[in-house]
Short mmCIF file of C-alpha atoms in Angstrom, two decimals:
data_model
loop_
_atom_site.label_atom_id
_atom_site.label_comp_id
_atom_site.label_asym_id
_atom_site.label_seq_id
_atom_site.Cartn_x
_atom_site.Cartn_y
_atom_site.Cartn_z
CA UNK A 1 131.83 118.60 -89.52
CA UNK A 2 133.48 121.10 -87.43
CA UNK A 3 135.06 120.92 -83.96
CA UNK A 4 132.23 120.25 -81.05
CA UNK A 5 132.29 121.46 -77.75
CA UNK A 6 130.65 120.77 -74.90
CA UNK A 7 127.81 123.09 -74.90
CA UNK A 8 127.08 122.71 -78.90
CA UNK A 9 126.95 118.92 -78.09
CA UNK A 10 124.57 119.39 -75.26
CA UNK A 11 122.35 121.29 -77.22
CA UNK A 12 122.92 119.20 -80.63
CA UNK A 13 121.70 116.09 -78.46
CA UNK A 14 118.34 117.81 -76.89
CA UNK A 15 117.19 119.21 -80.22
CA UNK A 16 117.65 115.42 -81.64
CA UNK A 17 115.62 114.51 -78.27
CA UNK A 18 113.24 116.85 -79.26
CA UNK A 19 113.06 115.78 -82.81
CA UNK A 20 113.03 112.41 -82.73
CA UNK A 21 111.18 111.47 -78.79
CA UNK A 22 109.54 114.78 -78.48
CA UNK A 23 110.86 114.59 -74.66
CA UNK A 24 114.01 116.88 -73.60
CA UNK A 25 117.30 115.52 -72.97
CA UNK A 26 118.14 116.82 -69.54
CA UNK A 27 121.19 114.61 -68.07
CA UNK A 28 124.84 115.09 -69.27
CA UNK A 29 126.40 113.83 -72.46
CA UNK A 30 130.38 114.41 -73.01
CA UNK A 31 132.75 113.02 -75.29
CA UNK A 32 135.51 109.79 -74.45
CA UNK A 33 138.86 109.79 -75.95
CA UNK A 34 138.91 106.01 -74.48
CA UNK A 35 136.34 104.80 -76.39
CA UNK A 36 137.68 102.72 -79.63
CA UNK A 37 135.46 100.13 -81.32
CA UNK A 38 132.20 101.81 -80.67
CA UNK A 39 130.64 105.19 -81.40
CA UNK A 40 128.87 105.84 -78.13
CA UNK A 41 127.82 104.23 -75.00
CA UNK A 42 125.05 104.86 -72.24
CA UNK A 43 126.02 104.25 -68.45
CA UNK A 44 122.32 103.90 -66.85
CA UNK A 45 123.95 103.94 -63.40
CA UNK A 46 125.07 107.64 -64.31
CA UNK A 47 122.33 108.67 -66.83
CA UNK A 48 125.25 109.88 -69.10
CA UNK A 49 126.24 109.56 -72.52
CA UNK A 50 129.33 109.14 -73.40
CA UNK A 51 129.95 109.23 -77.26
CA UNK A 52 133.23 108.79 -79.29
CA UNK A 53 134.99 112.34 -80.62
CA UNK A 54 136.83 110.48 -83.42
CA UNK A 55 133.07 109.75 -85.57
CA UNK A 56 132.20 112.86 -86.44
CA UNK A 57 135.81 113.88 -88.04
CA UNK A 58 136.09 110.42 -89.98
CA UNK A 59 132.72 109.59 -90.74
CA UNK A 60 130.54 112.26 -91.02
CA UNK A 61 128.11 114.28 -89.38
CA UNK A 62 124.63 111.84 -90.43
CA UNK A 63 126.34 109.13 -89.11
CA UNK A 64 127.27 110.78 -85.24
CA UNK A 65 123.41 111.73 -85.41
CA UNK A 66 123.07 108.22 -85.82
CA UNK A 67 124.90 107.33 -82.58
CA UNK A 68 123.59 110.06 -80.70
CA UNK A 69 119.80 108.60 -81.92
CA UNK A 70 120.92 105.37 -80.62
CA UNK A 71 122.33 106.06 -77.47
CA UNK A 72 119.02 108.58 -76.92
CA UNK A 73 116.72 105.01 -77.52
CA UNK A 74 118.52 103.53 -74.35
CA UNK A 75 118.40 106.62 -72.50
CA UNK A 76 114.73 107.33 -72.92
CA UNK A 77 113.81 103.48 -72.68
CA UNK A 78 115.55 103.12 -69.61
CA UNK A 79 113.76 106.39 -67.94
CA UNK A 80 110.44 105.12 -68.44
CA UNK A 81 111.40 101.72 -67.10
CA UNK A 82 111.31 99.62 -70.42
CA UNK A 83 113.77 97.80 -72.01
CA UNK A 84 116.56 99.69 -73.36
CA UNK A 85 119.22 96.97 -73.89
CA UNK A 86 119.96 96.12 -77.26
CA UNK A 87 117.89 92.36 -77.43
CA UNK A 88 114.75 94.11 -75.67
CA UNK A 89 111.99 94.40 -78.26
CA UNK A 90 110.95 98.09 -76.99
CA UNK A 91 114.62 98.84 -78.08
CA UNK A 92 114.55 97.29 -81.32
CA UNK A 93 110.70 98.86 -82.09
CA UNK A 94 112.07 102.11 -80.96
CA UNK A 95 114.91 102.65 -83.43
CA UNK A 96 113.11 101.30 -86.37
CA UNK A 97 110.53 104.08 -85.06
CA UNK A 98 113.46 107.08 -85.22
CA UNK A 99 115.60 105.77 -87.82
CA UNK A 100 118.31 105.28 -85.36
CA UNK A 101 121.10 102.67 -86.88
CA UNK A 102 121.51 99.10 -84.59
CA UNK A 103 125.16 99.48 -85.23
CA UNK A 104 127.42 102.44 -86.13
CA UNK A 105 130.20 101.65 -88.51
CA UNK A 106 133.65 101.09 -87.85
CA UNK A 107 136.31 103.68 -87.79
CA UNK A 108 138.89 103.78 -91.24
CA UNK A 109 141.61 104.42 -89.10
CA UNK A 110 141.31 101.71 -87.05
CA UNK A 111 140.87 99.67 -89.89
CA UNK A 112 144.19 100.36 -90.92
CA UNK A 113 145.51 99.78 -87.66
CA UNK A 114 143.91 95.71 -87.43
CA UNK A 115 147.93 94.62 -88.52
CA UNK A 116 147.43 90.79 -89.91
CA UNK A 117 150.48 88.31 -88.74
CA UNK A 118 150.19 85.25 -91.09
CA UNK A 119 152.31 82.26 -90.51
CA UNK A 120 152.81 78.84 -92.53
CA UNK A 121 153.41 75.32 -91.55
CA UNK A 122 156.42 74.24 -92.75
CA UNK A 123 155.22 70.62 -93.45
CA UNK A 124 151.56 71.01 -94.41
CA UNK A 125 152.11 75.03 -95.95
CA UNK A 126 148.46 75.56 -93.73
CA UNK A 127 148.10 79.65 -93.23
CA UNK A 128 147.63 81.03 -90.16
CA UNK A 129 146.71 85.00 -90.14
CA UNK A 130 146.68 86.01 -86.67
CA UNK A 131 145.74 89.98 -85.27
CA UNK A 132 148.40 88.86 -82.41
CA UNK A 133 152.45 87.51 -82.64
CA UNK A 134 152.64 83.94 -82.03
CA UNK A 135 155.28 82.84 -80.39
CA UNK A 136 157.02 80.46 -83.19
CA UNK A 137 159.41 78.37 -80.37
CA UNK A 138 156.57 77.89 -78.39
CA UNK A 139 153.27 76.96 -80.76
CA UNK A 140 152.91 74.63 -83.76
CA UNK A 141 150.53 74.08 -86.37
CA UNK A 142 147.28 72.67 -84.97
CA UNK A 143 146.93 70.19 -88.25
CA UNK A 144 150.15 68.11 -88.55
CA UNK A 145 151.91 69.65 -85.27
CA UNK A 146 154.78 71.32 -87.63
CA UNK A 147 156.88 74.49 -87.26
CA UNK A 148 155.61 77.45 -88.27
CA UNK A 149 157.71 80.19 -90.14
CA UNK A 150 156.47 83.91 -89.95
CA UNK A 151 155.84 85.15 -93.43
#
């Protein structure tokens, strides 16, 4: 998928509102370089949506429409007073209706950037994989109270 700007994005999200809730999409949708785990987010306070520019580059164009349908189920719920959070059963009814997905997928580069840190006890050989450095000097294992040796 090519490179987005704001006015294609505008429009790409009212045609899907058109599509899909056969109601326009008339408040402001832009793009968040801060967002990292999900694909898109809607701020009711604002009526914006804010979706992630990374998706459409690593995953492919069905899948943005995808967040954009999502993130149009909470907008639209949430104009007309329902409930657009994601336990609500209007919001669950409502995507099976459009075919929007519950969850987006995660990102392959930030897959690749999860780095594992796996320690062993030194007197029961338990392995620990941790996302985050332990501090060796200052933690033991939480079996036999041993050392634990960065591997």
């Amino acid at each position: 998928m090519e490179v987005i700007d704001q006015n294609s994005l505008k429009k790409l999200v009212n045609e899907l509102s058109l599509e899909y809730f056969h109601k326009p999409f008339t408040d402001e949708v832009q793009f968040n370089n801060r967002l990292r785990t999900t694909g898109g987010r809607y701020i009711p306070s604002k009526r914006t949506i804010e979706l992630n520019p990374k998706f459409p580059g690593e995953l492919g164009e069905e899948e943005f429409i995808g967040i954009i349908k999502h993130e149009l189920c909470h907008y639209h719920l949430h104009i007309e007073g329902k409930g657009y959070k994601h336990r609500d059963p209007e919001f669950r009814e409502l995507l099976k209706k459009t075919g929007s997905p519950r969850f987006c997928q995660a990102l392959p580069s930030m897959k690749q950037k999860q780095q594992k840190h796996r320690y062993i006890c030194k007197d029961c050989s338990h392995v620990y994989t941790r996302s985050r450095r332990v501090d060796t000097k200052r933690y033991r294992c939480g079996k036999c109270r041993g050392k634990l040796i960065k591997q």
